[in-house]
């Protein structure tokens, strides 16, 4: 964070781009090794891939700008199998020069994950940057939609007004064009979940685009939980037709049945995985592209490049707003589709 | 790789916050919003339906009116026709009666004339007979002596005269 981004070498440029490629392509932790080597060799160099990954990941502090007051130290809540529950400020992990230090036998690995120095099991329940953003997002949603609901009480029997008029078309569109066609007649009990899902993702995506904000909907834990909610609803509410199609697929020769059943069972799990990865990748990729373009300025150390990349970043930012809507729509649509598939009233056979 | 390993703490927080958010928003927002939307849609549906019904009613009313008008017109026409027929009949009857009366009057007149004529003729004959008798009497008185012979002769003449 406090490193001065001045010098640049073509070697560094190539490795950083390679690192970016690895971010998308490679699931093995090759990058972590790259980081290690780089930080050993050129300690004071500007390292774009490290900076970018650090920006995209969750953190125990919220860094707004350099300087004494630029960082918000968030509370650490940790449960360890050896020491039990402990709550303290993340400020304890940093000394006066913003270097990482140990505290109470815990330390922050690369400033990211909390580890026990005696390698005991640790459950990190800290209010991290993303947890705080989750809470802020939830609070905004509650405030906004309470206001919308109040609008209905106030303008009962009249045309919608103000914030109510902004969100009503969206809610009606989701209900009539996304949820109803995918689920069918019994769609109403799934409305609260799917509407919450859509607006949570949409607001989260947009909050994530604000300067200094956390990449909340681009975090795989956040998307995983939402996908699991859909997964649980799909399989708990799944009716005989749904399970019948999986374990006794109609119209399939007996010889092929084991294979088809295997594919269908895998299909149960690929649905939440695709939901998880799609949203995570779409949002994180957007953030990485923007951060990479901004990094170009520091790599070249040139104002001209800065001006050019700012223009491109502005353009990408507009696209990201579009992506924010599209991904919220897609997640909701697929959730509705999966729920609809598992609860559909099959009349054939 | 940090990016692809979901943090357990964040999973727990997200699960709690997201579930709480669904429940809170269902109670505070989605419930009332969806209820109001449904209510409004039903109201609109109802209003449209009653408008449609009113339109149908109006159509029925105007059709009834049309029918009434047509009936009234037909009645008027038939009344006019009837009246005309009655008038014609009366006229015809009057004409017939008049011509009957006229012909009767003519016939009466003819009969009267015939009678008058006959009476006049009889009278003329009688007078001629009387006159002839007087003349003959005077003539015979002077020419014939025997009264009986004379009278026979005269009667014979009168008979001859009477044939006319």
Coordinates of C-alpha atoms in Angstrom, one line a residue:
Chain A
X1 CA 0.0 0.0 0.0
X2 CA 2.7 2.5 1.0
X3 CA 5.0 1.5 -1.8
X4 CA 5.8 4.2 -4.3
X5 CA 4.6 3.2 -7.7
X6 CA 7.4 4.8 -9.9
X7 CA 9.7 2.5 -11.7
X8 CA 8.7 0.0 -14.3
X9 CA 10.4 -2.8 -16.2
X10 CA 9.1 -4.8 -19.2
X11 CA 9.8 -7.9 -17.2
X12 CA 7.4 -6.8 -14.5
X13 CA 4.8 -6.0 -17.1
X14 CA 5.0 -9.4 -18.6
X15 CA 4.8 -11.2 -15.3
X16 CA 1.8 -9.1 -14.2
X17 CA -0.1 -9.9 -17.4
X18 CA 0.8 -13.6 -17.0
X19 CA -0.5 -13.3 -13.4
X20 CA -3.7 -11.8 -14.8
X21 CA -4.1 -14.7 -17.2
X22 CA -3.6 -17.1 -14.4
X23 CA -6.3 -15.4 -12.4
X24 CA -8.8 -16.4 -15.1
X25 CA -7.3 -19.7 -16.3
X26 CA -5.6 -21.5 -13.5
X27 CA -7.1 -22.9 -10.4
X28 CA -3.8 -24.0 -8.8
X29 CA -2.1 -21.6 -6.4
X30 CA 0.7 -20.7 -8.8
X31 CA 0.2 -17.0 -8.3
X32 CA 0.9 -17.2 -4.6
X33 CA 4.4 -18.4 -5.4
X34 CA 4.8 -15.6 -8.0
X35 CA 4.0 -13.1 -5.3
X36 CA 6.5 -14.5 -3.0
X37 CA 9.3 -14.4 -5.5
X38 CA 8.5 -10.9 -6.6
X39 CA 8.3 -9.4 -3.1
X40 CA 11.6 -11.0 -2.2
X41 CA 13.4 -9.8 -5.3
X42 CA 12.0 -6.2 -5.9
X43 CA 10.6 -5.3 -2.5
X44 CA 9.9 -1.6 -3.3
X45 CA 8.7 -2.1 -6.8
X46 CA 5.0 -1.4 -7.8
X47 CA 3.5 -4.9 -8.1
X48 CA 0.3 -4.5 -10.1
X49 CA -0.9 -8.1 -9.7
X50 CA -0.5 -8.0 -6.0
X51 CA -2.2 -4.7 -5.7
X52 CA -5.0 -5.8 -7.9
X53 CA -5.6 -9.1 -6.1
X54 CA -5.4 -7.3 -2.8
X55 CA -8.1 -4.8 -4.0
X56 CA -10.4 -7.5 -5.2
X57 CA -10.1 -9.7 -2.1
X58 CA -11.6 -9.3 1.4
X59 CA -9.6 -7.5 4.1
X60 CA -9.5 -6.9 7.8
X61 CA -8.9 -3.2 7.4
X62 CA -10.7 -0.7 5.1
X63 CA -8.1 1.4 3.4
X64 CA -9.4 4.6 1.8
X65 CA -6.2 6.6 1.3
X66 CA -2.7 6.7 2.6
X67 CA -1.9 8.6 5.8
X68 CA -2.8 8.5 9.4
X69 CA -6.6 8.7 9.1
X70 CA -7.0 6.9 5.7
X71 CA -7.5 3.5 7.1
X72 CA -10.5 2.0 9.0
X73 CA -9.4 -0.8 11.3
X74 CA -12.2 -3.3 11.5
X75 CA -12.9 -5.5 14.5
X76 CA -11.4 -9.0 14.6
X77 CA -13.7 -11.7 16.0
X78 CA -11.8 -15.0 16.1
X79 CA -12.5 -18.4 17.5
X80 CA -9.6 -20.8 18.0
X81 CA -9.7 -24.4 19.2
X82 CA -6.9 -23.5 21.6
X83 CA -7.7 -20.1 22.9
X84 CA -11.5 -19.8 22.4
X85 CA -13.3 -16.7 21.4
X86 CA -11.4 -13.4 21.1
X87 CA -12.4 -9.9 19.9
X88 CA -9.9 -7.1 19.3
X89 CA -9.1 -4.4 16.7
X90 CA -7.2 -5.2 13.6
X91 CA -5.0 -2.2 14.4
X92 CA -3.1 -4.6 16.7
X93 CA -1.8 -6.4 13.6
X94 CA -0.1 -3.3 12.3
X95 CA 2.7 -1.3 13.8
X96 CA 3.3 2.5 13.4
X97 CA 4.8 2.0 9.9
X98 CA 2.0 -0.2 8.7
X99 CA 4.0 -3.3 8.9
X100 CA 2.4 -6.6 9.9
X101 CA 3.0 -7.8 13.4
X102 CA 1.8 -10.7 15.5
X103 CA -0.9 -10.3 18.2
X104 CA -2.0 -12.8 20.8
X105 CA -0.5 -15.6 18.9
X106 CA -2.4 -14.7 15.7
X107 CA -1.0 -13.1 12.6
X108 CA -2.3 -12.0 9.2
X109 CA -0.9 -14.1 6.4
X110 CA 0.0 -11.6 3.6
X111 CA -2.3 -9.2 5.4
X112 CA -5.2 -11.3 4.3
X113 CA -6.1 -14.5 6.1
X114 CA -5.9 -14.8 9.9
X115 CA -3.8 -17.8 11.0
X116 CA -2.8 -19.2 14.4
X117 CA 0.9 -19.3 14.9
X118 CA 0.6 -22.7 16.5
X119 CA -1.3 -24.0 13.5
X120 CA -4.5 -24.6 15.6
X121 CA -7.9 -24.5 14.0
X122 CA -9.1 -21.0 13.6
X123 CA -12.6 -19.7 12.7
X124 CA -12.3 -16.1 11.5
X125 CA -15.7 -14.4 12.2
X126 CA -14.2 -10.9 11.9
X127 CA -16.3 -8.0 10.6
X128 CA -14.2 -7.7 7.5
X129 CA -14.5 -5.2 4.7
X130 CA -17.0 -7.5 2.9
X131 CA -19.0 -8.2 6.1
X132 CA -19.3 -4.5 6.7
X133 CA -20.4 -4.0 3.1
X134 CA -22.9 -6.8 3.4
X135 CA -24.4 -5.0 6.4
X136 CA -24.4 -1.6 4.7
X137 CA -26.0 -3.2 1.6
X138 CA -28.6 -4.9 3.8
X139 CA -29.3 -1.6 5.6
X140 CA -29.7 0.3 2.3
X141 CA -32.1 -2.3 1.0
X142 CA -34.2 -2.2 4.1
X143 CA -34.3 1.6 4.1
X144 CA -35.1 1.8 0.4
X145 CA -37.8 -0.9 0.2
X146 CA -39.4 0.2 3.5
X147 CA -39.8 3.6 1.8
X148 CA -41.2 1.9 -1.3
X149 CA -43.7 -0.1 0.9
X150 CA -44.7 3.1 2.7
X151 CA -45.4 4.7 -0.7
X152 CA -48.1 2.0 -1.2
X153 CA -49.7 2.7 2.1
X154 CA -49.6 6.5 1.5
X155 CA -50.7 6.5 -2.1
X156 CA -53.2 3.7 -1.7
X157 CA -55.5 3.7 -4.7
X158 CA -53.4 6.3 -6.5
X159 CA -50.6 6.4 -9.0
X160 CA -47.2 5.5 -7.6
X161 CA -44.9 8.4 -6.6
X162 CA -41.3 9.0 -6.0
X163 CA -39.1 6.1 -5.0
X164 CA -42.2 3.9 -5.3
X165 CA -42.5 4.8 -8.9
X166 CA -38.8 4.0 -9.5
X167 CA -38.9 0.5 -8.2
X168 CA -42.5 -0.6 -9.1
X169 CA -41.7 -1.3 -12.8
X170 CA -38.7 -3.3 -11.8
X171 CA -40.6 -5.3 -9.2
X172 CA -43.5 -5.8 -11.6
X173 CA -41.1 -6.8 -14.4
X174 CA -39.4 -9.4 -12.3
X175 CA -42.7 -10.8 -11.1
X176 CA -44.4 -10.9 -14.5
X177 CA -41.5 -11.6 -16.9
X178 CA -38.9 -13.4 -14.9
X179 CA -40.5 -15.2 -11.9
X180 CA -44.0 -16.1 -13.0
X181 CA -43.0 -17.6 -16.4
X182 CA -40.2 -19.7 -14.9
X183 CA -42.0 -20.9 -11.8
X184 CA -45.6 -21.0 -12.8
X185 CA -48.8 -20.6 -10.8
X186 CA -47.4 -21.2 -7.4
X187 CA -44.7 -18.4 -7.9
X188 CA -45.9 -16.2 -5.1
X189 CA -44.2 -17.9 -2.1
X190 CA -40.8 -17.6 -3.9
X191 CA -41.3 -13.9 -4.6
X192 CA -39.7 -12.6 -1.4
X193 CA -36.6 -14.7 -1.8
X194 CA -36.1 -13.9 -5.5
X195 CA -36.8 -10.2 -5.2
X196 CA -34.4 -10.0 -2.2
X197 CA -31.8 -11.9 -4.3
X198 CA -32.2 -9.6 -7.3
X199 CA -31.9 -6.3 -5.4
X200 CA -29.2 -7.6 -3.1
X201 CA -27.0 -8.5 -6.0
X202 CA -27.9 -5.3 -8.0
X203 CA -27.2 -3.0 -5.0
X204 CA -24.1 -5.0 -4.1
X205 CA -22.8 -4.7 -7.6
X206 CA -23.3 -1.0 -7.8
X207 CA -21.9 -0.4 -4.3
X208 CA -18.8 -2.4 -5.4
X209 CA -18.3 0.0 -8.2
X210 CA -18.0 3.0 -5.9
X211 CA -14.4 4.2 -5.3
X212 CA -12.9 2.6 -2.2
X213 CA -15.7 0.1 -1.8
X214 CA -15.4 -3.6 -1.3
X215 CA -15.8 -6.2 -4.1
X216 CA -18.6 -7.8 -2.2
X217 CA -20.7 -9.5 -5.0
X218 CA -17.4 -10.5 -6.6
X219 CA -16.4 -12.5 -3.6
X220 CA -16.9 -16.3 -4.1
X221 CA -18.2 -16.8 -0.5
X222 CA -21.0 -14.3 -1.0
X223 CA -22.1 -15.8 -4.3
X224 CA -21.7 -19.3 -3.0
X225 CA -24.1 -18.6 -0.1
X226 CA -26.7 -17.2 -2.5
X227 CA -26.3 -20.2 -4.8
X228 CA -26.7 -22.5 -1.8
X229 CA -30.0 -20.8 -0.9
X230 CA -31.3 -21.5 -4.4
X231 CA -29.8 -25.1 -4.2
X232 CA -31.6 -25.7 -0.9
X233 CA -34.9 -24.3 -2.1
X234 CA -34.7 -26.3 -5.3
X235 CA -34.0 -29.6 -3.6
X236 CA -36.2 -29.2 -0.5
X237 CA -39.1 -28.1 -2.6
X238 CA -38.3 -30.6 -5.4
X239 CA -41.4 -32.7 -6.1
X240 CA -41.8 -36.3 -7.4
X241 CA -41.5 -35.2 -11.0
X242 CA -38.1 -33.6 -10.3
X243 CA -36.6 -36.6 -8.5
X244 CA -38.3 -38.9 -10.9
X245 CA -36.5 -37.2 -13.8
X246 CA -33.2 -37.6 -12.0
X247 CA -33.4 -41.2 -10.7
X248 CA -35.8 -42.7 -13.2
X249 CA -35.4 -40.7 -16.4
X250 CA -38.4 -41.5 -18.6
X251 CA -37.8 -42.9 -22.1
X252 CA -34.2 -43.9 -21.5
X253 CA -33.0 -47.5 -22.4
X254 CA -32.1 -49.5 -19.3
X255 CA -28.5 -49.9 -20.5
X256 CA -28.0 -46.2 -20.5
X257 CA -29.9 -45.5 -17.3
X258 CA -26.9 -45.6 -14.9
X259 CA -25.0 -43.1 -17.0
X260 CA -28.0 -40.8 -17.4
X261 CA -28.7 -40.9 -13.6
X262 CA -25.0 -40.1 -12.9
X263 CA -25.2 -37.1 -15.3
X264 CA -28.5 -36.0 -13.7
X265 CA -27.0 -36.3 -10.2
X266 CA -24.0 -34.2 -11.2
X267 CA -26.4 -31.8 -12.7
X268 CA -27.9 -31.1 -9.3
X269 CA -24.6 -29.8 -8.1
X270 CA -23.5 -28.0 -11.3
X271 CA -26.4 -25.7 -11.1
X272 CA -25.3 -23.9 -7.8
X273 CA -21.6 -24.1 -9.0
X274 CA -22.5 -22.3 -12.2
X275 CA -24.5 -19.7 -10.3
X276 CA -21.6 -19.1 -7.8
X277 CA -18.9 -18.8 -10.5
X278 CA -20.9 -16.8 -13.0
X279 CA -21.6 -13.8 -10.7
X280 CA -18.1 -14.0 -9.0
X281 CA -16.2 -14.1 -12.3
X282 CA -18.4 -11.4 -14.0
X283 CA -17.9 -8.9 -11.1
X284 CA -14.3 -9.7 -10.2
X285 CA -13.2 -9.7 -13.9
X286 CA -14.7 -6.2 -14.3
X287 CA -12.8 -5.0 -11.2
X288 CA -9.6 -6.6 -12.4
X289 CA -9.9 -5.0 -15.8
X290 CA -10.5 -1.6 -14.3
X291 CA -7.6 -1.9 -11.8
X292 CA -5.3 -3.2 -14.5
X293 CA -6.0 -0.2 -16.7
X294 CA -5.4 2.1 -13.7
X295 CA -2.2 0.2 -12.9
X296 CA -0.9 1.1 -16.4
X297 CA -0.6 4.7 -15.2
X298 CA 1.8 3.7 -12.4
X299 CA 3.7 1.1 -14.5
X300 CA 4.5 3.7 -17.2
X301 CA 4.6 6.6 -14.7
X302 CA 3.1 8.9 -17.4
X303 CA 0.4 11.4 -17.2
X304 CA -0.6 10.8 -20.9
X305 CA -1.1 7.1 -20.2
X306 CA -3.1 8.1 -17.1
X307 CA -5.4 10.3 -19.1
X308 CA -5.9 7.6 -21.7
X309 CA -6.5 4.8 -19.2
X310 CA -8.9 7.0 -17.2
X311 CA -11.0 7.5 -20.3
X312 CA -11.1 3.7 -20.9
X313 CA -11.8 3.0 -17.3
X314 CA -14.7 5.5 -17.5
X315 CA -16.0 3.5 -20.4
X316 CA -15.5 0.1 -18.6
X317 CA -17.2 1.6 -15.6
X318 CA -20.3 2.3 -17.7
X319 CA -20.2 -1.3 -19.0
X320 CA -19.9 -2.5 -15.4
X321 CA -23.1 -0.7 -14.5
X322 CA -24.8 -2.6 -17.3
X323 CA -23.1 -5.8 -16.0
X324 CA -24.4 -5.0 -12.5
X325 CA -28.0 -5.2 -13.9
X326 CA -27.4 -8.1 -16.2
X327 CA -25.8 -10.3 -13.5
X328 CA -28.5 -9.5 -11.0
X329 CA -31.1 -10.4 -13.6
X330 CA -29.3 -13.6 -14.7
X331 CA -28.8 -14.9 -11.1
X332 CA -32.5 -14.2 -10.4
X333 CA -33.6 -15.7 -13.6
X334 CA -31.7 -18.9 -13.3
X335 CA -32.7 -19.3 -9.6
X336 CA -36.3 -18.9 -10.7
X337 CA -35.7 -21.4 -13.5
X338 CA -34.2 -24.0 -11.2
X339 CA -37.0 -23.6 -8.7
X340 CA -39.5 -23.8 -11.5
X341 CA -38.0 -27.0 -12.9
X342 CA -38.0 -28.7 -9.6
X343 CA -41.5 -27.7 -8.5
X344 CA -43.3 -27.9 -11.9
X345 CA -46.5 -29.8 -12.0
X346 CA -45.8 -32.6 -14.5
X347 CA -48.9 -33.8 -16.2
X348 CA -47.3 -36.0 -18.8
X349 CA -46.0 -39.7 -18.6
Chain B
X1 CA -5.4 -19.1 -4.3
X2 CA -7.2 -16.6 -2.1
X3 CA -9.5 -15.5 -4.8
X4 CA -11.2 -18.9 -5.3
X5 CA -11.3 -20.1 -1.7
X6 CA -14.4 -18.8 0.0
X7 CA -13.6 -17.5 3.5
X8 CA -15.6 -19.5 6.2
X9 CA -16.3 -16.4 8.2
X10 CA -17.7 -14.5 5.3
X11 CA -19.9 -17.5 4.4
X12 CA -21.3 -17.6 7.9
X13 CA -21.9 -13.8 7.9
X14 CA -23.4 -13.8 4.5
X15 CA -25.7 -16.7 5.3
X16 CA -26.9 -14.9 8.5
X17 CA -27.2 -11.5 6.9
X18 CA -28.9 -12.7 3.7
X19 CA -31.4 -14.9 5.5
X20 CA -32.2 -12.1 7.9
X21 CA -32.5 -9.7 5.0
X22 CA -35.0 -12.0 3.2
X23 CA -37.1 -12.3 6.4
X24 CA -37.0 -8.6 7.2
X25 CA -37.8 -7.5 3.6
X26 CA -40.6 -10.0 3.3
X27 CA -42.2 -8.6 6.4
X28 CA -41.4 -4.9 5.8
X29 CA -41.4 -4.6 2.1
X30 CA -42.3 -7.4 -0.2
X31 CA -45.4 -8.4 1.7
X32 CA -47.1 -5.0 1.6
X33 CA -45.8 -4.2 -1.9
X34 CA -47.0 -7.4 -3.5
X35 CA -50.3 -7.2 -1.7
X36 CA -50.8 -3.6 -2.8
X37 CA -49.9 -4.4 -6.4
X38 CA -52.3 -7.3 -6.4
X39 CA -55.0 -5.2 -4.9
X40 CA -54.5 -2.5 -7.5
X41 CA -54.4 -5.0 -10.3
X42 CA -57.7 -6.4 -9.1
X43 CA -59.2 -2.9 -8.8
X44 CA -58.1 -2.1 -12.4
X45 CA -59.4 -5.5 -13.6
X46 CA -62.7 -4.8 -11.8
X47 CA -62.9 -1.3 -13.2
X48 CA -62.3 -2.5 -16.7
X49 CA -64.8 -5.2 -16.3
X50 CA -67.5 -2.9 -15.0
X51 CA -66.7 -0.5 -17.9
X52 CA -67.1 -3.3 -20.3
X53 CA -70.4 -4.3 -18.7
X54 CA -71.6 -0.6 -18.8
X55 CA -70.7 -0.5 -22.5
X56 CA -72.7 -3.7 -23.1
X57 CA -75.6 -2.3 -21.1
X58 CA -75.5 0.9 -23.2
X59 CA -75.4 -1.1 -26.3
X60 CA -78.3 -3.2 -25.2
X61 CA -80.2 0.0 -24.2
X62 CA -79.6 1.7 -27.5
X63 CA -80.6 -1.5 -29.3
X64 CA -83.8 -1.5 -27.2
X65 CA -84.3 2.1 -28.2
X66 CA -83.8 1.3 -31.8
X67 CA -86.3 -1.6 -31.5
X68 CA -88.8 0.6 -29.8
X69 CA -88.4 3.3 -32.4
X70 CA -88.8 0.8 -35.2
X71 CA -91.9 -0.6 -33.5
X72 CA -93.4 2.8 -33.0
X73 CA -92.6 3.6 -36.6
X74 CA -94.2 0.4 -37.8
X75 CA -97.2 1.1 -35.6
X76 CA -97.6 4.6 -37.0
X77 CA -97.3 3.2 -40.5
X78 CA -99.9 0.6 -39.9
X79 CA -102.2 3.1 -38.2
X80 CA -101.8 5.4 -41.1
X81 CA -102.5 2.6 -43.5
X82 CA -105.5 1.6 -41.6
X83 CA -106.8 5.1 -41.4
X84 CA -106.3 5.5 -45.0
X85 CA -108.1 2.3 -45.7
X86 CA -111.0 3.3 -43.5
X87 CA -111.2 6.7 -45.2
X88 CA -111.1 5.1 -48.6
X89 CA -113.8 2.7 -47.5
X90 CA -116.0 5.5 -46.2
X91 CA -115.4 7.4 -49.4
X92 CA -116.2 4.4 -51.4
X93 CA -119.3 3.7 -49.4
X94 CA -120.4 7.2 -49.6
X95 CA -119.9 7.1 -53.3
X96 CA -121.9 3.9 -53.6
X97 CA -124.6 5.2 -51.4
X98 CA -124.8 8.4 -53.4
X99 CA -125.0 6.6 -56.6
X100 CA -127.6 4.3 -55.2
X101 CA -129.7 7.2 -54.0
X102 CA -129.2 8.9 -57.3
X103 CA -130.2 5.9 -59.2
X104 CA -133.1 5.3 -56.9
X105 CA -134.1 8.9 -57.3
X106 CA -133.8 8.6 -61.0
X107 CA -135.8 5.4 -61.0
X108 CA -138.5 7.1 -58.8
X109 CA -138.5 10.0 -61.0
X110 CA -138.9 7.7 -64.0
X111 CA -141.7 5.8 -62.3
X112 CA -143.4 9.1 -61.3
X113 CA -143.0 10.3 -64.8
X114 CA -144.4 7.1 -66.2
X115 CA -147.3 7.3 -63.8
X116 CA -147.9 10.9 -64.6
X117 CA -147.7 10.2 -68.2
X118 CA -150.1 7.3 -67.8
X119 CA -152.4 9.3 -65.7
X120 CA -152.1 12.2 -68.2
X121 CA -152.8 9.8 -71.1
X122 CA -155.8 8.3 -69.3
X123 CA -157.0 11.8 -68.5
X124 CA -156.4 12.8 -72.1
X125 CA -158.3 9.7 -73.3
X126 CA -161.1 10.3 -70.9
X127 CA -161.3 13.9 -72.0
X128 CA -161.1 12.8 -75.6
X129 CA -163.9 10.3 -75.0
X130 CA -166.0 12.9 -73.2
X131 CA -165.2 15.5 -75.9
X132 CA -165.9 13.0 -78.6
X133 CA -169.1 12.0 -76.8
X134 CA -170.2 15.5 -76.6
X135 CA -169.2 16.2 -80.2
X136 CA -170.8 13.0 -81.3
X137 CA -173.9 13.7 -79.3
X138 CA -174.1 17.1 -80.8
X139 CA -173.5 15.6 -84.2
X140 CA -175.8 12.7 -83.9
X141 CA -178.5 14.8 -82.3
X142 CA -178.5 16.7 -85.4
X143 CA -178.0 13.8 -87.9
X144 CA -179.4 10.7 -86.2
X145 CA -182.9 10.1 -85.0
X146 CA -182.7 6.9 -83.1
X147 CA -180.9 7.1 -79.9
X148 CA -180.0 3.5 -79.7
X149 CA -178.3 3.1 -83.0
X150 CA -176.4 6.2 -82.4
X151 CA -175.0 5.1 -79.0
X152 CA -173.7 1.8 -80.4
X153 CA -171.9 3.5 -83.1
X154 CA -170.3 5.9 -80.7
X155 CA -169.1 3.2 -78.4
X156 CA -167.6 1.3 -81.2
X157 CA -165.6 4.4 -82.1
X158 CA -164.4 4.9 -78.5
X159 CA -163.2 1.3 -78.3
X160 CA -161.2 1.9 -81.4
X161 CA -159.8 5.0 -79.8
X162 CA -159.0 3.3 -76.6
X163 CA -156.5 1.0 -78.3
X164 CA -154.1 3.7 -78.7

